[in-house]
PDB file of C-alpha atoms in Angstrom:
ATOM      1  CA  UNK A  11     137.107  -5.446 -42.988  1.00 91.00           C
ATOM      2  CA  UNK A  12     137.003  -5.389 -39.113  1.00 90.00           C
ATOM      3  CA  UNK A  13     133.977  -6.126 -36.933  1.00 91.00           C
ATOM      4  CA  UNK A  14     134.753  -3.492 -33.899  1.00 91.00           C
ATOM      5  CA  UNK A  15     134.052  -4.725 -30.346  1.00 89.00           C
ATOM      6  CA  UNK A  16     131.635  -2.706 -27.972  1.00 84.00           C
ATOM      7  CA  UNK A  17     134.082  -1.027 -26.818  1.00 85.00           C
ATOM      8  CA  UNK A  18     135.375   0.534 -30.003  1.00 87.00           C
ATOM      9  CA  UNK A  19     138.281  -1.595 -30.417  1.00 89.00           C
ATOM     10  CA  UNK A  20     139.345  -3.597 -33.955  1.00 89.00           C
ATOM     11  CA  UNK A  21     138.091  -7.421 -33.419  1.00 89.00           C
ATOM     12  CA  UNK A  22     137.213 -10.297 -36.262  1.00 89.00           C
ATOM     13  CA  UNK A  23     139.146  -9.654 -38.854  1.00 90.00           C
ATOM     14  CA  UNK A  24     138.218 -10.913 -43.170  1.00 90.00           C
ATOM     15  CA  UNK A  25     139.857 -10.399 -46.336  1.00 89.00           C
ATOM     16  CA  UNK A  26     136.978  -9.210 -48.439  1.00 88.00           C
ATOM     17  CA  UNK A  27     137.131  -8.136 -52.450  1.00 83.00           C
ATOM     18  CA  UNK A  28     136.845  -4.729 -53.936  1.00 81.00           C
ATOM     19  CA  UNK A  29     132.965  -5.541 -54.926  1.00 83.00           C
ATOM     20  CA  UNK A  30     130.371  -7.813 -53.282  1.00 83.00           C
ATOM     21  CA  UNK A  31     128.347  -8.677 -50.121  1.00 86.00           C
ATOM     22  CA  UNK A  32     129.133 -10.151 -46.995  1.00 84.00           C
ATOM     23  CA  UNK A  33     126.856 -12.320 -44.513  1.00 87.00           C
ATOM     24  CA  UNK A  34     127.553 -11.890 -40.700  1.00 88.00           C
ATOM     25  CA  UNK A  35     125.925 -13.900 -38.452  1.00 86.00           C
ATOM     26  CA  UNK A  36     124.534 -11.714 -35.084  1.00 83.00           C
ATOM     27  CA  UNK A  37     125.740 -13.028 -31.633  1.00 81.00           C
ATOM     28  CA  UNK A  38     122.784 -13.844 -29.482  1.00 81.00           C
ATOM     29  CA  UNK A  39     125.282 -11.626 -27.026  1.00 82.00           C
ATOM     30  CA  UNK A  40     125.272  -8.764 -29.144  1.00 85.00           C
ATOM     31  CA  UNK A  41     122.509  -5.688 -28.516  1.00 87.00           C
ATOM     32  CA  UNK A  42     121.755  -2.021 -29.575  1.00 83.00           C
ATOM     33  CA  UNK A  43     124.093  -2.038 -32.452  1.00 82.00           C
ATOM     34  CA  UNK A  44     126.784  -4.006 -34.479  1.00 87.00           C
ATOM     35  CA  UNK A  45     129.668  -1.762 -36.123  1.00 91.00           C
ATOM     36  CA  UNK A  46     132.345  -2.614 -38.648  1.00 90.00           C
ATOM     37  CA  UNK A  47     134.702  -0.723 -40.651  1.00 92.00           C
ATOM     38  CA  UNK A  48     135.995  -0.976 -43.705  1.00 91.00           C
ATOM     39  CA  UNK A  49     139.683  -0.427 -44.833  1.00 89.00           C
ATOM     40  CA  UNK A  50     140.696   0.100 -48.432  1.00 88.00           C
ATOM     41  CA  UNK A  51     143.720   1.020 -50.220  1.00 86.00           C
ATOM     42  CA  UNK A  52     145.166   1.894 -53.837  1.00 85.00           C
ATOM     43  CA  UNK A  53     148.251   0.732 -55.692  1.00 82.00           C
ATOM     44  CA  UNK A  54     150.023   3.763 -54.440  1.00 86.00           C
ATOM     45  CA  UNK A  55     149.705   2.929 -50.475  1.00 81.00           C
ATOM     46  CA  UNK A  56     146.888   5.514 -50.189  1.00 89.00           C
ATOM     47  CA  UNK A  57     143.918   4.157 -47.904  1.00 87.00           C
ATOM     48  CA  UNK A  58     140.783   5.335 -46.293  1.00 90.00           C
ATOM     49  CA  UNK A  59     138.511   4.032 -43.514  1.00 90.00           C
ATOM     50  CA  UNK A  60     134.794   4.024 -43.126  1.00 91.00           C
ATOM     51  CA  UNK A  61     132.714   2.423 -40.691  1.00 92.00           C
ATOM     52  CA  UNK A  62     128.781   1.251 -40.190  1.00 88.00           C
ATOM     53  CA  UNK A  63     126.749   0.590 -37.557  1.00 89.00           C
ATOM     54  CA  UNK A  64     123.845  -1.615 -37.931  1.00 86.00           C
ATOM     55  CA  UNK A  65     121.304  -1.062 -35.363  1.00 84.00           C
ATOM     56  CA  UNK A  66     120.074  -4.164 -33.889  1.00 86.00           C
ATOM     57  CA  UNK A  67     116.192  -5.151 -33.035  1.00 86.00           C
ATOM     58  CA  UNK A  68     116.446  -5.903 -28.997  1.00 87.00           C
ATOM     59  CA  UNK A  69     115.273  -9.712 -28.405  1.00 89.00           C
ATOM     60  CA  UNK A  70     114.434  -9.087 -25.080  1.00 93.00           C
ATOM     61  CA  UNK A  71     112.197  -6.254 -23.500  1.00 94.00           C
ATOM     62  CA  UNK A  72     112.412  -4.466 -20.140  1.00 96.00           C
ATOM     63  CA  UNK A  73     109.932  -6.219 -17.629  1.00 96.00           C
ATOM     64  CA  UNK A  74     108.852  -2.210 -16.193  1.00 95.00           C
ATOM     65  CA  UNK A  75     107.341   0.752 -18.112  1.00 92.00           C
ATOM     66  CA  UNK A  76     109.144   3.922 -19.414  1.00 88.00           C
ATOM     67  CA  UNK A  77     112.361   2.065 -19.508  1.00 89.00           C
ATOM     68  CA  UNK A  78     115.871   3.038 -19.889  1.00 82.00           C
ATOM     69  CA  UNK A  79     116.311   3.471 -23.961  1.00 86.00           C
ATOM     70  CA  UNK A  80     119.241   1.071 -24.604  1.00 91.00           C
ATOM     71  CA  UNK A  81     118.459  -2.655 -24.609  1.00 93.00           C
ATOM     72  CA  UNK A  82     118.291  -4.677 -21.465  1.00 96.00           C
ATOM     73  CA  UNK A  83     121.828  -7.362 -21.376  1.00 95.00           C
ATOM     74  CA  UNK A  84     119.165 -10.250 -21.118  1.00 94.00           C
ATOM     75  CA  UNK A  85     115.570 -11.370 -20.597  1.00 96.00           C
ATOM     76  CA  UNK A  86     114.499 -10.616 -17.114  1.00 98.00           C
ATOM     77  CA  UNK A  87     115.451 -12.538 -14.429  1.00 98.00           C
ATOM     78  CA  UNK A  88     112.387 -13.620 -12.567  1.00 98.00           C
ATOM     79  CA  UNK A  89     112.946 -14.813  -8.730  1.00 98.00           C
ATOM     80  CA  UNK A  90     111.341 -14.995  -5.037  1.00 98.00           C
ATOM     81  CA  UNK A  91     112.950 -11.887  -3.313  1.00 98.00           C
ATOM     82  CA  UNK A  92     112.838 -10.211  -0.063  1.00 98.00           C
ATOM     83  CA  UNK A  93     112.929  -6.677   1.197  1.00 98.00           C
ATOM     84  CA  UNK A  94     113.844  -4.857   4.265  1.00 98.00           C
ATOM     85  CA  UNK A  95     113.873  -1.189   5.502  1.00 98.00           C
ATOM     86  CA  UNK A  96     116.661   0.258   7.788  1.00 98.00           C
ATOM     87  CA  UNK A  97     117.102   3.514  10.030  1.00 98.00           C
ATOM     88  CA  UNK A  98     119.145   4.525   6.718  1.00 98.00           C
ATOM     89  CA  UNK A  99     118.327   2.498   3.856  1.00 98.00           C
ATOM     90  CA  UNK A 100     117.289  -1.107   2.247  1.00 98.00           C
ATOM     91  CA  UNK A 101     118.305  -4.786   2.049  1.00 98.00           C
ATOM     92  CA  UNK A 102     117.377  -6.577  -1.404  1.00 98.00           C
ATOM     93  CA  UNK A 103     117.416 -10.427  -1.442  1.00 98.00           C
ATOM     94  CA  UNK A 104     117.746 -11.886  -5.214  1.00 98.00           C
ATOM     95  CA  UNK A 105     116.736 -15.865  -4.561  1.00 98.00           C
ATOM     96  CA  UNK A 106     118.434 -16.749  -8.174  1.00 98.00           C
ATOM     97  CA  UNK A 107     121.147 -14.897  -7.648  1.00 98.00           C
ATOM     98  CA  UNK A 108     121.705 -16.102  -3.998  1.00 97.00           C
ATOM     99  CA  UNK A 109     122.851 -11.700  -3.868  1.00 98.00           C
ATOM    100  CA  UNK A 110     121.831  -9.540  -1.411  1.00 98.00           C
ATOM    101  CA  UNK A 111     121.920  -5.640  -2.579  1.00 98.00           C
ATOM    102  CA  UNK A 112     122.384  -3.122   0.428  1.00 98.00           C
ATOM    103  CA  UNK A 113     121.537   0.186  -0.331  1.00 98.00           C
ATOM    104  CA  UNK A 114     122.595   2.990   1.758  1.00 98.00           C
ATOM    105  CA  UNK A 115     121.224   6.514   2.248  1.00 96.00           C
ATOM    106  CA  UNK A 116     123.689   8.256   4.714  1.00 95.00           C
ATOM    107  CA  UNK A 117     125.538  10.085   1.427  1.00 93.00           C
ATOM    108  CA  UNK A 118     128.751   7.686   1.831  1.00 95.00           C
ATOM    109  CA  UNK A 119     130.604   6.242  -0.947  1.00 96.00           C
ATOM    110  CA  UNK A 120     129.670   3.267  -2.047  1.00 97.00           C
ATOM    111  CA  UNK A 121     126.195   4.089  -2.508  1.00 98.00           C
ATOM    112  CA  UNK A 122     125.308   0.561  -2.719  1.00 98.00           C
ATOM    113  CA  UNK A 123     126.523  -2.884  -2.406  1.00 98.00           C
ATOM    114  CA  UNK A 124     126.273  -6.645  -3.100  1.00 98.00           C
ATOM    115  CA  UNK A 125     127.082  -9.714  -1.307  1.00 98.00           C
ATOM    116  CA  UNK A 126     126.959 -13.281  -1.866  1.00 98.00           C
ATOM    117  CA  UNK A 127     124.028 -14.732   0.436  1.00 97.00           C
ATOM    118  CA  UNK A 128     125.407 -17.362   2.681  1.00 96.00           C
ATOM    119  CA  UNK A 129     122.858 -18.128   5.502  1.00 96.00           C
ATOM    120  CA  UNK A 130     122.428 -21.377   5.665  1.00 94.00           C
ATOM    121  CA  UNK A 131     118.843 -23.183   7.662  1.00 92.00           C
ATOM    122  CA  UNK A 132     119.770 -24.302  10.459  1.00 89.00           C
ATOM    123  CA  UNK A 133     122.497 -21.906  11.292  1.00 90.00           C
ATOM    124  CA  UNK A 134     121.240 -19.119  13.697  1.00 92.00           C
ATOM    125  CA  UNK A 135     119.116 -16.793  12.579  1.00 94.00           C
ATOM    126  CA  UNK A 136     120.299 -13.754  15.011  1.00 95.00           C
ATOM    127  CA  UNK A 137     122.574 -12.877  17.712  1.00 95.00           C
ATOM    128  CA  UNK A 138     120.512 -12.976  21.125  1.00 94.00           C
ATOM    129  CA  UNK A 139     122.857 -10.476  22.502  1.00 96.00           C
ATOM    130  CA  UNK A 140     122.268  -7.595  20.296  1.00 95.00           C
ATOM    131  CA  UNK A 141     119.216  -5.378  21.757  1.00 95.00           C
ATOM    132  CA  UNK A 142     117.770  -3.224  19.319  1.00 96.00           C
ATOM    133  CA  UNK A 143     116.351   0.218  20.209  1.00 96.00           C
ATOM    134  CA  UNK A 144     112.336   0.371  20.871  1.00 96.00           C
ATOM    135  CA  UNK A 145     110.526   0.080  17.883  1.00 95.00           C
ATOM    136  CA  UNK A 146     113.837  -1.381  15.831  1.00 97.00           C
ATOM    137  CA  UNK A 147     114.297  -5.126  15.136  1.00 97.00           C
ATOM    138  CA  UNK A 148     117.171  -6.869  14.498  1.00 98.00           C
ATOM    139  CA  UNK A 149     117.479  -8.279  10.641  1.00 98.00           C
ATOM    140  CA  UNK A 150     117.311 -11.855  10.291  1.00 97.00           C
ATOM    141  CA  UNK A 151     118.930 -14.808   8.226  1.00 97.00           C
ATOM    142  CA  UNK A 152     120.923 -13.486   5.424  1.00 97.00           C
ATOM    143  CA  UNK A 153     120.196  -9.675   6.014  1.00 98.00           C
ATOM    144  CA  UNK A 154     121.003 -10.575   9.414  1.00 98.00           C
ATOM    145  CA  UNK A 155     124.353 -12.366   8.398  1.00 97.00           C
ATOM    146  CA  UNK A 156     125.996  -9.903   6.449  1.00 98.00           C
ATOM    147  CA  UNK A 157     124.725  -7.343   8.974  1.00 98.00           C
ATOM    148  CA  UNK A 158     126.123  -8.531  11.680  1.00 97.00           C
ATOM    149  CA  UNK A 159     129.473  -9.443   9.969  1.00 96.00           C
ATOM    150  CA  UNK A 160     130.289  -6.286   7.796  1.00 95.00           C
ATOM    151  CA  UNK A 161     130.980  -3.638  10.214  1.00 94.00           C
ATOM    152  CA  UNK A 162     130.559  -0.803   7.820  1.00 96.00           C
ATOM    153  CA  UNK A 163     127.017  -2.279   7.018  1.00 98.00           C
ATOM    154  CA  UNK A 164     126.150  -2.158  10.216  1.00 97.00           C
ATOM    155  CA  UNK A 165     127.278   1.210  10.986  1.00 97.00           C
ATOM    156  CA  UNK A 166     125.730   2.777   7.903  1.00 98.00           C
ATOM    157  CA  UNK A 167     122.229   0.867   7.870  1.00 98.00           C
ATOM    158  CA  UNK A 168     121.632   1.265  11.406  1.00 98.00           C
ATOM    159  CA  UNK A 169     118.826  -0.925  12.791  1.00 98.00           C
ATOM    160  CA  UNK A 170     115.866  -2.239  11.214  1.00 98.00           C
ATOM    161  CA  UNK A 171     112.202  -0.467  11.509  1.00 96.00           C
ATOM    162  CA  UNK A 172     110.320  -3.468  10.826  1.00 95.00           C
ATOM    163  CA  UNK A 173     110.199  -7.029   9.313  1.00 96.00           C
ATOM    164  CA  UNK A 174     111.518  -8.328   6.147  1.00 97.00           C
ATOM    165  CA  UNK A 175     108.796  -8.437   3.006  1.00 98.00           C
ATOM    166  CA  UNK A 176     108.760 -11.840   1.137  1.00 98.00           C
ATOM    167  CA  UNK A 177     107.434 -11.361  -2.830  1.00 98.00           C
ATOM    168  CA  UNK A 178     108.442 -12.307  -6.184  1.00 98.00           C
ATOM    169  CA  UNK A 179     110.533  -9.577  -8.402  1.00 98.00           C
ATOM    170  CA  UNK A 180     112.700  -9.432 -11.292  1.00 98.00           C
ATOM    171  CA  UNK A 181     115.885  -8.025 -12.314  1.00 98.00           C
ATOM    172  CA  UNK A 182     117.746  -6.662 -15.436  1.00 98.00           C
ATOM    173  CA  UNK A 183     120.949  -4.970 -16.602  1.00 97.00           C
ATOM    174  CA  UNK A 184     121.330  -2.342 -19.174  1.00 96.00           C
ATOM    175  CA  UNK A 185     123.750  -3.747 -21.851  1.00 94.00           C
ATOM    176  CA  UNK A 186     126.560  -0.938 -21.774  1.00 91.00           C
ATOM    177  CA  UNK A 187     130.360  -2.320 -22.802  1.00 86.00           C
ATOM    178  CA  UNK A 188     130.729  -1.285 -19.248  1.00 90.00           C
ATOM    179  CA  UNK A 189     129.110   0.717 -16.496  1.00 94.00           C
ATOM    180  CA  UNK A 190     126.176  -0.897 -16.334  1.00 96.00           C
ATOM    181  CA  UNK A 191     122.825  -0.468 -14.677  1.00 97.00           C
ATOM    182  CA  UNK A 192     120.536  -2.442 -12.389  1.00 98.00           C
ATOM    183  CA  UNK A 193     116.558  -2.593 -12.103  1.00 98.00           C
ATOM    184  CA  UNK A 194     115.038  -4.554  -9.271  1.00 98.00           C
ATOM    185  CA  UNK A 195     111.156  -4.694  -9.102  1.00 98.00           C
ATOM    186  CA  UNK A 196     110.490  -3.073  -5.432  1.00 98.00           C
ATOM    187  CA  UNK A 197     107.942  -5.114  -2.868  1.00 97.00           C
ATOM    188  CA  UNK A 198     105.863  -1.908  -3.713  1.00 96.00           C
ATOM    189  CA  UNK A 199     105.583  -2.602  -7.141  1.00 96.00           C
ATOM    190  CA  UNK A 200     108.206   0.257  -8.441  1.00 97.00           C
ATOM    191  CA  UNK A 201     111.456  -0.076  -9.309  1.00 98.00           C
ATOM    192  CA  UNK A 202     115.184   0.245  -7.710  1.00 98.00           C
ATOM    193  CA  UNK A 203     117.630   1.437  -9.946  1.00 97.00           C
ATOM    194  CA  UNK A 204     121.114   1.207  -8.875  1.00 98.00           C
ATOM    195  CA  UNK A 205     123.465   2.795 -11.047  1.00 97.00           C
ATOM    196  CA  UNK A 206     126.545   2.174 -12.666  1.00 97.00           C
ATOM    197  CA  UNK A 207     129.801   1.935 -10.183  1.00 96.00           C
ATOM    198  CA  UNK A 208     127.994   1.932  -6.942  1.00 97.00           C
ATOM    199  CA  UNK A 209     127.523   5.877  -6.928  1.00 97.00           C
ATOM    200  CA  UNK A 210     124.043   5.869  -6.696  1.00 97.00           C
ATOM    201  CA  UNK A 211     120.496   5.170  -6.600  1.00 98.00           C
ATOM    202  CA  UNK A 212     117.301   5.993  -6.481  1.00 97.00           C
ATOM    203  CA  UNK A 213     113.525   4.556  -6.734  1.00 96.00           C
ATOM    204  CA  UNK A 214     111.191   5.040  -9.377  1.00 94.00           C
ATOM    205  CA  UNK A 215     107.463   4.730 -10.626  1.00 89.00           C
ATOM    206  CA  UNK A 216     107.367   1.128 -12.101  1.00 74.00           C
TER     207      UNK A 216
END
């Protein structure tokens, strides 16, 4: 008998008897569903295979209403966050993460990003030389870091039409074998969900 992986592929391996029961032991890792299958074989070489999924009670729920319908990868992750608006989309700050999420809306590939936050107090907080349009600011500290040092986010966000927005949010992950999904509680109280590969997102009713 195999267990099979998330991704469909043989795993754990046991030599089991013709007749019987077996005890398996969930991962706390494991969500949705836990399959195995079952190989057996007669004296004359002849074999068949059968598998089983078991479908798994989710420890954790989704920290938003009307949620995706697969199991979130963990308990929410609860953190002080910060938000800003551009001339063509948004800046997310994750504190526990130390990430910042850029999401674009100019219809360019990648529709979002992420980026390790490395401001640092006491390093400066802007470039004085940079003039921003009238009624535009110029992002600050970590937005303002990345901004200024990734050309491409510069180009595609444009300026900023007004301050940052400190407030406390949460995140989770859908728990896919791969292409997985992000939620991020919005300063509004709704929800960014940035999907799977960077091709897109969108905001919805939390």
């Amino acid at each position: 008998m195999w267990h099979l992986a998330p991704t469909g592929q043989f795993s754990r391996f046991w030599e089991v008897g013709t007749f019987g029961s077996f005890d398996y032991e969930i991962n706390n890792d494991e969500r949705n569903r836990t399959t195995f299958a079952l190989s057996a074989a007669d004296s004359s070489g002849k074999s068949e295979l059968a598998t089983v999924a078991v479908i798994l009670r989710c420890p954790d729920e989704w920290f938003f209403t009307n949620p995706s319908d697969i199991s979130p990868a963990r308990a929410a992750l609860k953190s002080d966050g910060a938000e800003q608006s551009f001339e063509h989309g948004f800046m997310i700050w994750i504190a526990r993460e130390d990430r910042i999420y850029v999401l674009f809306d100019d219809g360019n590939s990648p529709n979002w990003n992420a980026y390790i936050d490395e401001w640092d107090p006491g390093t400066p907080e802007n470039d004085p030389t940079l003039k921003p349009p009238p009624g535009m600011v110029q992002p600050v500290r970590g937005f303002g870091l990345i901004w200024r040092e990734q050309p491409m986010v510069r180009e595609r966000l444009g300026w900023a039409n007004g301050g940052e927005v400190a407030f406390e949010t949460a995140l989770q992950r859908t728990s896919y074998a791969k292409y997985n999904e992000t939620y991020i509680e919005a300063a509004d109280g709704n929800i960014w969900h940035l999907k799977a590969e960077r091709s897109g997102w969108d905001r919805i009713t939390g």
